[in-house]
mmCIF file of C-alpha atoms in Angstrom:
data_model
loop_
_atom_site.group_PDB
_atom_site.id
_atom_site.type_symbol
_atom_site.label_atom_id
_atom_site.label_comp_id
_atom_site.label_asym_id
_atom_site.label_seq_id
_atom_site.Cartn_x
_atom_site.Cartn_y
_atom_site.Cartn_z
ATOM 1 C CA UNK A 19 105.659 112.003 36.180
ATOM 2 C CA UNK A 20 109.688 111.141 36.113
ATOM 3 C CA UNK A 21 110.203 109.205 39.167
ATOM 4 C CA UNK A 22 114.267 109.335 38.854
ATOM 5 C CA UNK A 23 115.801 109.500 42.352
ATOM 6 C CA UNK A 24 118.698 111.452 40.357
ATOM 7 C CA UNK A 25 117.023 114.130 39.720
ATOM 8 C CA UNK A 26 116.427 114.687 43.541
ATOM 9 C CA UNK A 27 120.485 115.232 44.125
ATOM 10 C CA UNK A 28 122.269 118.178 44.802
ATOM 11 C CA UNK A 29 126.000 119.359 45.370
ATOM 12 C CA UNK A 30 127.218 120.144 49.081
ATOM 13 C CA UNK A 31 130.822 120.972 49.986
ATOM 14 C CA UNK A 32 131.766 118.487 53.133
ATOM 15 C CA UNK A 33 132.466 121.790 55.349
ATOM 16 C CA UNK A 34 128.997 122.857 55.225
ATOM 17 C CA UNK A 35 127.954 119.518 57.226
ATOM 18 C CA UNK A 36 127.220 120.495 60.425
ATOM 19 C CA UNK A 37 129.266 118.781 63.454
ATOM 20 C CA UNK A 38 128.540 120.484 66.325
ATOM 21 C CA UNK A 39 124.714 122.199 67.069
ATOM 22 C CA UNK A 40 124.274 125.729 66.896
ATOM 23 C CA UNK A 41 124.596 127.479 70.649
ATOM 24 C CA UNK A 42 122.096 128.359 71.935
ATOM 25 C CA UNK A 43 119.724 126.331 69.756
ATOM 26 C CA UNK A 44 118.050 129.247 68.581
ATOM 27 C CA UNK A 45 120.948 130.913 66.944
ATOM 28 C CA UNK A 46 120.752 128.366 63.901
ATOM 29 C CA UNK A 47 119.344 130.131 60.851
ATOM 30 C CA UNK A 48 116.216 129.865 59.143
ATOM 31 C CA UNK A 49 115.437 130.413 55.780
ATOM 32 C CA UNK A 50 111.961 131.433 54.879
ATOM 33 C CA UNK A 51 110.029 129.970 51.591
ATOM 34 C CA UNK A 52 107.006 130.690 49.893
ATOM 35 C CA UNK A 53 105.279 128.376 48.189
ATOM 36 C CA UNK A 54 103.054 131.064 46.614
ATOM 37 C CA UNK A 55 105.956 133.461 45.535
ATOM 38 C CA UNK A 56 108.677 131.420 45.499
ATOM 39 C CA UNK A 57 110.709 133.942 47.366
ATOM 40 C CA UNK A 58 113.227 133.223 49.783
ATOM 41 C CA UNK A 59 114.393 135.274 52.950
ATOM 42 C CA UNK A 60 116.962 134.531 55.762
ATOM 43 C CA UNK A 61 116.680 135.134 59.260
ATOM 44 C CA UNK A 62 117.744 133.248 62.909
ATOM 45 C CA UNK A 63 115.342 130.778 64.245
ATOM 46 C CA UNK A 64 114.722 133.096 67.312
ATOM 47 C CA UNK A 65 112.890 135.161 65.013
ATOM 48 C CA UNK A 66 110.273 132.358 63.995
ATOM 49 C CA UNK A 67 107.416 134.120 66.253
ATOM 50 C CA UNK A 68 107.282 136.825 63.269
ATOM 51 C CA UNK A 69 106.028 134.184 60.790
ATOM 52 C CA UNK A 70 103.745 132.376 63.189
ATOM 53 C CA UNK A 71 100.187 133.556 64.921
ATOM 54 C CA UNK A 72 96.959 132.287 66.779
ATOM 55 C CA UNK A 73 95.999 131.078 63.397
ATOM 56 C CA UNK A 74 98.701 128.801 63.552
ATOM 57 C CA UNK A 75 98.713 124.631 65.335
ATOM 58 C CA UNK A 76 102.511 123.857 66.131
ATOM 59 C CA UNK A 77 102.271 120.205 65.607
ATOM 60 C CA UNK A 78 105.394 118.811 67.375
ATOM 61 C CA UNK A 79 107.140 115.110 68.099
ATOM 62 C CA UNK A 80 107.847 114.380 71.457
ATOM 63 C CA UNK A 81 109.643 110.914 70.755
ATOM 64 C CA UNK A 82 112.858 110.518 72.964
ATOM 65 C CA UNK A 83 116.491 109.223 71.816
ATOM 66 C CA UNK A 84 117.458 106.660 73.749
ATOM 67 C CA UNK A 85 121.528 105.719 73.790
ATOM 68 C CA UNK A 86 120.858 103.326 70.610
ATOM 69 C CA UNK A 87 125.173 102.936 69.422
ATOM 70 C CA UNK A 88 126.824 99.957 71.571
ATOM 71 C CA UNK A 89 130.346 99.394 70.881
ATOM 72 C CA UNK A 90 131.756 96.142 72.186
ATOM 73 C CA UNK A 91 134.164 92.734 71.354
ATOM 74 C CA UNK A 92 133.006 89.778 70.097
ATOM 75 C CA UNK A 93 134.544 85.945 71.313
ATOM 76 C CA UNK A 94 136.674 86.541 68.339
ATOM 77 C CA UNK A 95 138.440 89.620 69.759
ATOM 78 C CA UNK A 96 137.296 91.352 66.992
ATOM 79 C CA UNK A 97 135.453 94.906 67.452
ATOM 80 C CA UNK A 98 131.574 94.799 67.175
ATOM 81 C CA UNK A 99 129.299 97.917 67.115
ATOM 82 C CA UNK A 100 125.646 97.961 67.330
ATOM 83 C CA UNK A 101 123.231 100.320 66.241
ATOM 84 C CA UNK A 102 119.947 99.273 68.301
ATOM 85 C CA UNK A 103 116.439 99.489 65.892
ATOM 86 C CA UNK A 104 114.212 100.125 69.193
ATOM 87 C CA UNK A 105 114.458 99.790 72.707
ATOM 88 C CA UNK A 106 114.920 96.566 74.060
ATOM 89 C CA UNK A 107 112.292 93.743 74.849
ATOM 90 C CA UNK A 108 112.499 92.369 78.683
ATOM 91 C CA UNK A 109 112.409 88.236 78.365
ATOM 92 C CA UNK A 110 111.718 87.539 81.565
ATOM 93 C CA UNK A 111 108.969 88.349 83.966
ATOM 94 C CA UNK A 112 110.926 89.224 87.152
ATOM 95 C CA UNK A 113 111.091 92.250 88.925
ATOM 96 C CA UNK A 114 114.620 92.753 87.746
ATOM 97 C CA UNK A 115 114.730 91.924 84.016
ATOM 98 C CA UNK A 116 118.077 89.570 83.107
ATOM 99 C CA UNK A 117 117.471 88.769 79.640
ATOM 100 C CA UNK A 118 116.229 90.982 76.935
ATOM 101 C CA UNK A 119 115.984 91.018 73.273
ATOM 102 C CA UNK A 120 116.704 93.270 70.502
ATOM 103 C CA UNK A 121 117.037 94.038 66.817
ATOM 104 C CA UNK A 122 119.732 96.278 65.733
ATOM 105 C CA UNK A 123 122.302 97.380 62.920
ATOM 106 C CA UNK A 124 125.815 96.190 63.352
ATOM 107 C CA UNK A 125 129.143 97.030 61.627
ATOM 108 C CA UNK A 126 132.349 94.567 62.243
ATOM 109 C CA UNK A 127 135.146 93.876 60.455
ATOM 110 C CA UNK A 128 133.973 90.252 59.892
ATOM 111 C CA UNK A 129 130.267 88.635 59.468
ATOM 112 C CA UNK A 130 129.090 87.613 62.811
ATOM 113 C CA UNK A 131 127.455 84.313 63.118
ATOM 114 C CA UNK A 132 124.906 82.813 64.909
ATOM 115 C CA UNK A 133 125.980 81.893 68.770
ATOM 116 C CA UNK A 134 128.359 84.074 68.545
ATOM 117 C CA UNK A 135 128.886 86.201 72.315
ATOM 118 C CA UNK A 136 129.583 89.717 72.224
ATOM 119 C CA UNK A 137 130.474 91.849 74.907
ATOM 120 C CA UNK A 138 129.619 95.940 75.912
ATOM 121 C CA UNK A 139 130.587 95.453 79.787
ATOM 122 C CA UNK A 140 132.063 93.829 83.033
ATOM 123 C CA UNK A 141 128.118 92.636 83.491
ATOM 124 C CA UNK A 142 126.609 92.941 79.447
ATOM 125 C CA UNK A 143 126.646 90.737 77.164
ATOM 126 C CA UNK A 144 124.279 89.358 74.146
ATOM 127 C CA UNK A 145 124.266 86.505 71.755
ATOM 128 C CA UNK A 146 123.688 86.507 68.097
ATOM 129 C CA UNK A 147 120.737 84.701 67.603
ATOM 130 C CA UNK A 148 120.178 85.250 63.424
ATOM 131 C CA UNK A 149 121.120 87.587 61.038
ATOM 132 C CA UNK A 150 117.823 88.314 59.086
ATOM 133 C CA UNK A 151 119.539 90.275 56.627
ATOM 134 C CA UNK A 152 122.510 92.409 55.200
ATOM 135 C CA UNK A 153 124.313 94.292 58.224
ATOM 136 C CA UNK A 154 121.048 93.395 60.816
ATOM 137 C CA UNK A 155 121.315 90.817 63.721
ATOM 138 C CA UNK A 156 119.133 89.940 66.250
ATOM 139 C CA UNK A 157 120.616 89.438 70.390
ATOM 140 C CA UNK A 158 120.071 88.293 72.998
ATOM 141 C CA UNK A 159 121.180 90.467 75.812
ATOM 142 C CA UNK A 160 122.449 89.000 79.305
ATOM 143 C CA UNK A 161 123.144 90.698 82.387
ATOM 144 C CA UNK A 162 123.761 89.136 86.272
ATOM 145 C CA UNK A 163 123.940 91.391 88.249
ATOM 146 C CA UNK A 164 121.433 94.137 87.062
ATOM 147 C CA UNK A 165 118.419 95.481 85.417
ATOM 148 C CA UNK A 166 119.786 94.051 81.952
ATOM 149 C CA UNK A 167 117.537 96.990 79.931
ATOM 150 C CA UNK A 168 119.289 99.621 82.432
ATOM 151 C CA UNK A 169 122.206 98.336 81.938
ATOM 152 C CA UNK A 170 122.545 98.664 78.239
ATOM 153 C CA UNK A 171 121.085 102.229 78.237
ATOM 154 C CA UNK A 172 124.323 102.989 80.540
ATOM 155 C CA UNK A 173 126.254 101.225 77.845
ATOM 156 C CA UNK A 174 125.057 103.165 74.877
ATOM 157 C CA UNK A 175 126.014 105.917 73.207
ATOM 158 C CA UNK A 176 124.364 108.977 71.398
ATOM 159 C CA UNK A 177 123.224 107.616 67.965
ATOM 160 C CA UNK A 178 125.163 110.068 65.770
ATOM 161 C CA UNK A 179 124.644 109.610 62.162
ATOM 162 C CA UNK A 180 126.985 108.621 60.487
ATOM 163 C CA UNK A 181 127.958 112.054 58.523
ATOM 164 C CA UNK A 182 128.766 113.503 61.939
ATOM 165 C CA UNK A 183 132.503 112.266 61.755
ATOM 166 C CA UNK A 184 133.421 112.230 65.562
ATOM 167 C CA UNK A 185 132.793 110.270 68.382
ATOM 168 C CA UNK A 186 129.637 111.045 70.787
ATOM 169 C CA UNK A 187 130.166 113.119 73.459
ATOM 170 C CA UNK A 188 128.431 113.413 76.437
ATOM 171 C CA UNK A 189 126.909 116.592 75.527
ATOM 172 C CA UNK A 190 125.680 114.815 73.010
ATOM 173 C CA UNK A 191 122.890 113.081 75.119
ATOM 174 C CA UNK A 192 121.500 116.514 76.121
ATOM 175 C CA UNK A 193 121.597 118.526 72.478
ATOM 176 C CA UNK A 194 120.976 115.721 70.063
ATOM 177 C CA UNK A 195 117.317 115.649 72.132
ATOM 178 C CA UNK A 196 114.566 117.775 71.458
ATOM 179 C CA UNK A 197 112.843 120.007 74.105
ATOM 180 C CA UNK A 198 109.716 118.030 73.544
ATOM 181 C CA UNK A 199 110.915 114.859 74.411
ATOM 182 C CA UNK A 200 108.807 112.891 76.849
ATOM 183 C CA UNK A 201 108.536 109.317 75.057
ATOM 184 C CA UNK A 202 111.881 106.980 74.981
ATOM 185 C CA UNK A 203 112.057 105.321 71.683
ATOM 186 C CA UNK A 204 114.060 106.704 68.955
ATOM 187 C CA UNK A 205 117.088 105.843 67.561
ATOM 188 C CA UNK A 206 117.445 109.337 65.748
ATOM 189 C CA UNK A 207 115.963 112.654 66.471
ATOM 190 C CA UNK A 208 113.431 114.777 65.006
ATOM 191 C CA UNK A 209 115.788 117.154 64.123
ATOM 192 C CA UNK A 210 113.357 120.097 63.692
ATOM 193 C CA UNK A 211 112.284 120.469 66.552
ATOM 194 C CA UNK A 212 116.449 121.348 68.248
ATOM 195 C CA UNK A 213 116.110 124.652 67.335
ATOM 196 C CA UNK A 214 113.272 125.717 69.762
ATOM 197 C CA UNK A 215 113.834 127.025 73.189
ATOM 198 C CA UNK A 216 112.417 127.664 76.263
ATOM 199 C CA UNK A 217 112.325 131.764 75.042
ATOM 200 C CA UNK A 218 110.834 130.534 71.475
ATOM 201 C CA UNK A 219 108.209 128.685 72.809
ATOM 202 C CA UNK A 220 106.720 131.257 74.942
ATOM 203 C CA UNK A 221 106.873 134.403 72.685
ATOM 204 C CA UNK A 222 104.672 132.022 70.573
ATOM 205 C CA UNK A 223 102.576 131.411 73.067
ATOM 206 C CA UNK A 224 102.192 135.095 73.729
ATOM 207 C CA UNK A 225 100.980 135.698 70.040
ATOM 208 C CA UNK A 226 98.469 132.832 70.525
ATOM 209 C CA UNK A 227 100.121 129.705 68.648
ATOM 210 C CA UNK A 228 99.296 126.747 70.516
ATOM 211 C CA UNK A 229 101.254 123.343 71.127
ATOM 212 C CA UNK A 230 100.412 119.966 70.357
ATOM 213 C CA UNK A 231 102.536 116.466 70.468
ATOM 214 C CA UNK A 232 102.469 113.415 68.610
ATOM 215 C CA UNK A 233 104.878 110.792 68.946
ATOM 216 C CA UNK A 234 106.534 108.836 66.591
ATOM 217 C CA UNK A 235 109.688 106.820 67.309
ATOM 218 C CA UNK A 236 112.271 107.773 64.480
ATOM 219 C CA UNK A 237 114.042 104.174 63.255
ATOM 220 C CA UNK A 238 115.748 102.922 60.425
ATOM 221 C CA UNK A 239 113.383 103.157 57.924
ATOM 222 C CA UNK A 240 113.199 107.212 57.890
ATOM 223 C CA UNK A 241 117.019 106.867 56.787
ATOM 224 C CA UNK A 242 117.302 103.878 54.912
ATOM 225 C CA UNK A 243 119.092 104.672 51.793
ATOM 226 C CA UNK A 244 116.654 104.941 48.424
ATOM 227 C CA UNK A 245 118.739 101.663 46.415
ATOM 228 C CA UNK A 246 116.512 102.106 43.118
ATOM 229 C CA UNK A 247 115.917 104.445 40.381
ATOM 230 C CA UNK A 248 112.488 104.528 40.008
ATOM 231 C CA UNK A 249 111.958 105.771 43.898
ATOM 232 C CA UNK A 250 108.011 104.650 43.898
ATOM 233 C CA UNK A 251 109.360 101.457 44.248
ATOM 234 C CA UNK A 252 111.460 102.157 47.276
ATOM 235 C CA UNK A 253 109.370 100.775 50.792
ATOM 236 C CA UNK A 254 109.628 102.171 54.163
ATOM 237 C CA UNK A 255 109.997 100.350 57.097
ATOM 238 C CA UNK A 256 107.149 100.773 59.465
ATOM 239 C CA UNK A 257 107.645 102.987 62.953
ATOM 240 C CA UNK A 258 106.160 102.900 65.813
ATOM 241 C CA UNK A 259 103.617 106.310 66.679
ATOM 242 C CA UNK A 260 101.124 106.992 69.288
ATOM 243 C CA UNK A 261 98.350 110.348 68.582
ATOM 244 C CA UNK A 262 96.775 110.270 71.537
ATOM 245 C CA UNK A 263 92.860 111.116 72.462
ATOM 246 C CA UNK A 264 93.465 114.782 73.955
ATOM 247 C CA UNK A 265 95.734 115.184 71.417
ATOM 248 C CA UNK A 266 93.877 114.130 68.216
ATOM 249 C CA UNK A 267 90.273 116.098 69.599
ATOM 250 C CA UNK A 268 93.021 119.629 69.848
ATOM 251 C CA UNK A 269 93.309 118.857 66.166
ATOM 252 C CA UNK A 270 90.098 118.270 65.409
ATOM 253 C CA UNK A 271 89.177 121.651 67.353
ATOM 254 C CA UNK A 272 91.736 123.543 65.604
ATOM 255 C CA UNK A 273 91.004 122.957 62.307
ATOM 256 C CA UNK A 274 87.642 123.915 62.794
ATOM 257 C CA UNK A 275 88.404 126.797 63.781
ATOM 258 C CA UNK A 276 90.080 127.254 61.056
ATOM 259 C CA UNK A 277 93.737 127.131 62.028
ATOM 260 C CA UNK A 278 96.835 126.192 59.582
ATOM 261 C CA UNK A 279 98.808 122.710 61.064
ATOM 262 C CA UNK A 280 102.517 123.563 61.035
ATOM 263 C CA UNK A 281 104.204 120.519 61.302
ATOM 264 C CA UNK A 282 107.722 120.631 63.099
ATOM 265 C CA UNK A 283 109.501 118.101 61.139
ATOM 266 C CA UNK A 284 109.041 115.295 58.334
ATOM 267 C CA UNK A 285 107.856 112.515 61.066
ATOM 268 C CA UNK A 286 105.592 114.520 62.594
ATOM 269 C CA UNK A 287 104.272 115.396 58.803
ATOM 270 C CA UNK A 288 103.666 111.477 58.605
ATOM 271 C CA UNK A 289 101.450 111.042 61.486
ATOM 272 C CA UNK A 290 99.114 113.747 60.749
ATOM 273 C CA UNK A 291 98.736 112.598 57.096
ATOM 274 C CA UNK A 292 98.824 109.299 58.185
ATOM 275 C CA UNK A 293 95.899 110.031 61.009
ATOM 276 C CA UNK A 294 93.222 112.368 59.124
ATOM 277 C CA UNK A 295 90.142 110.726 57.768
ATOM 278 C CA UNK A 296 87.452 112.104 56.304
ATOM 279 C CA UNK A 297 85.884 112.887 59.507
ATOM 280 C CA UNK A 298 89.015 114.143 61.304
ATOM 281 C CA UNK A 299 91.857 112.835 63.658
ATOM 282 C CA UNK A 300 91.319 109.265 64.603
ATOM 283 C CA UNK A 301 93.351 108.892 68.109
ATOM 284 C CA UNK A 302 95.001 105.647 67.568
ATOM 285 C CA UNK A 303 99.010 104.047 67.811
ATOM 286 C CA UNK A 304 100.432 101.247 66.025
ATOM 287 C CA UNK A 305 102.969 101.054 63.015
ATOM 288 C CA UNK A 306 103.410 104.141 60.604
ATOM 289 C CA UNK A 307 104.706 102.927 56.667
ATOM 290 C CA UNK A 308 103.466 105.858 54.801
ATOM 291 C CA UNK A 309 105.581 107.700 52.097
ATOM 292 C CA UNK A 310 105.447 110.230 50.684
ATOM 293 C CA UNK A 311 106.865 111.535 47.211
ATOM 294 C CA UNK A 312 106.557 114.070 45.110
ATOM 295 C CA UNK A 313 102.369 113.639 43.473
ATOM 296 C CA UNK A 314 101.508 113.116 47.226
ATOM 297 C CA UNK A 315 98.267 115.456 47.958
ATOM 298 C CA UNK A 316 98.457 116.579 51.834
ATOM 299 C CA UNK A 317 95.137 116.661 53.156
ATOM 300 C CA UNK A 318 96.687 117.735 57.060
ATOM 301 C CA UNK A 319 99.560 119.698 57.033
ATOM 302 C CA UNK A 320 99.761 123.517 55.965
ATOM 303 C CA UNK A 321 103.350 124.719 57.230
ATOM 304 C CA UNK A 322 106.660 122.674 57.334
ATOM 305 C CA UNK A 323 109.237 123.746 59.435
ATOM 306 C CA UNK A 324 112.401 121.366 58.380
ATOM 307 C CA UNK A 325 116.130 120.695 58.654
ATOM 308 C CA UNK A 326 118.148 120.216 55.124
ATOM 309 C CA UNK A 327 118.209 116.719 54.073
ATOM 310 C CA UNK A 328 120.383 114.381 52.056
ATOM 311 C CA UNK A 329 120.587 113.974 48.427
ATOM 312 C CA UNK A 330 118.257 111.392 47.154
ATOM 313 C CA UNK A 331 116.689 110.376 50.584
ATOM 314 C CA UNK A 332 113.001 109.710 51.401
ATOM 315 C CA UNK A 333 113.425 112.919 53.213
ATOM 316 C CA UNK A 334 114.005 114.900 50.645
ATOM 317 C CA UNK A 335 111.020 113.593 48.729
ATOM 318 C CA UNK A 336 108.974 114.796 50.851
ATOM 319 C CA UNK A 337 109.655 118.199 51.499
ATOM 320 C CA UNK A 338 109.906 118.304 47.391
ATOM 321 C CA UNK A 339 105.954 116.611 47.367
ATOM 322 C CA UNK A 340 105.031 119.565 49.848
ATOM 323 C CA UNK A 341 106.939 122.550 48.354
ATOM 324 C CA UNK A 342 107.552 121.074 44.746
ATOM 325 C CA UNK A 343 111.178 120.070 43.521
ATOM 326 C CA UNK A 344 111.903 122.969 41.365
ATOM 327 C CA UNK A 345 111.835 125.638 44.758
ATOM 328 C CA UNK A 346 113.398 123.006 47.329
ATOM 329 C CA UNK A 347 116.376 122.505 44.798
ATOM 330 C CA UNK A 348 116.490 126.245 44.196
ATOM 331 C CA UNK A 349 116.181 126.860 47.715
ATOM 332 C CA UNK A 350 119.022 124.033 48.585
ATOM 333 C CA UNK A 351 121.675 125.939 46.215
ATOM 334 C CA UNK A 352 120.590 129.174 47.939
ATOM 335 C CA UNK A 353 121.653 127.330 51.231
ATOM 336 C CA UNK A 354 124.864 126.505 49.741
ATOM 337 C CA UNK A 355 125.638 129.632 48.104
ATOM 338 C CA UNK A 356 124.895 131.553 51.791
ATOM 339 C CA UNK A 357 126.717 128.773 53.522
ATOM 340 C CA UNK A 358 123.770 127.443 55.996
ATOM 341 C CA UNK A 359 124.926 124.202 57.736
ATOM 342 C CA UNK A 360 123.343 120.771 56.393
ATOM 343 C CA UNK A 361 121.817 117.696 58.245
ATOM 344 C CA UNK A 362 120.661 116.651 61.831
ATOM 345 C CA UNK A 363 122.831 119.426 63.635
ATOM 346 C CA UNK A 364 122.586 122.084 60.925
ATOM 347 C CA UNK A 365 119.832 124.818 60.167
ATOM 348 C CA UNK A 366 116.308 124.763 58.911
ATOM 349 C CA UNK A 367 114.021 126.324 56.689
ATOM 350 C CA UNK A 368 109.947 127.020 57.288
ATOM 351 C CA UNK A 369 107.996 126.232 54.078
ATOM 352 C CA UNK A 370 104.569 128.844 54.401
#
């Protein structure tokens, strides 16, 4: 089988990259893709209940994005920007933590150096501890007057992806967040969930569609570019996940009743496939590094709701593994022709 990442490319006019979300959320467009017939049909997201019924079990990711982007000044006077890879970890045991450690990606005109001090506010500084790889840094944050973790969250901005070419706005703190968000820890939003509203969920409940939650804290692994031509040689950095006992039981009951598992987003797919054993779903938490690409045999997921993804990305590989490369690239070509909006704040597709 050909495993060239170059075969998962497509042309996208820059003006189709969504810079703001649809208002309201469920006004986004929905392409419905049939794996059985190859048919492509068009709707709006608020029509989603037309394609689901009481034979479906909706599975969502309830991770919550935290304000992981920090802009500051280095001790030489130059600007620096950090994208934290995880929630900061307190390093002291007091009631109010004054020190916390974190790993991050960084952007600066010149390379950082161990020992440098970075300033992010009147009472929030960080010292560079190490540079473990290109563009990455280990830092220790300090605050003299308050809880350092709280200071970091107050100083941070919504970690919008780089293809959204504007500064984060106040509204992004809530809009770059799904209505399912309960567990803080992600540095990117599981964007397939952005389209849901209370009204759509109510209509699904009326049709007998239950909802189950898993947690996967989206980290840099999800959006790290594939830099090798043979995509099977790419390695996916692990991300922390939780499948609670109650949720595992509900998944197992649903499967026993013959229900179809409808995964909302690629992160949900990876947790479901990672946690399914021969005897069923096993409650667990830990690190998921499951990398899904064409040739993978799906055992858990029956249907997939997902946004439109970047060319040559691990996300596009996963979707192509689920529906087939040719069908997905044909759907993307039609989405471009129909002027769908792409990426995080864009439209979505339901693959049946």
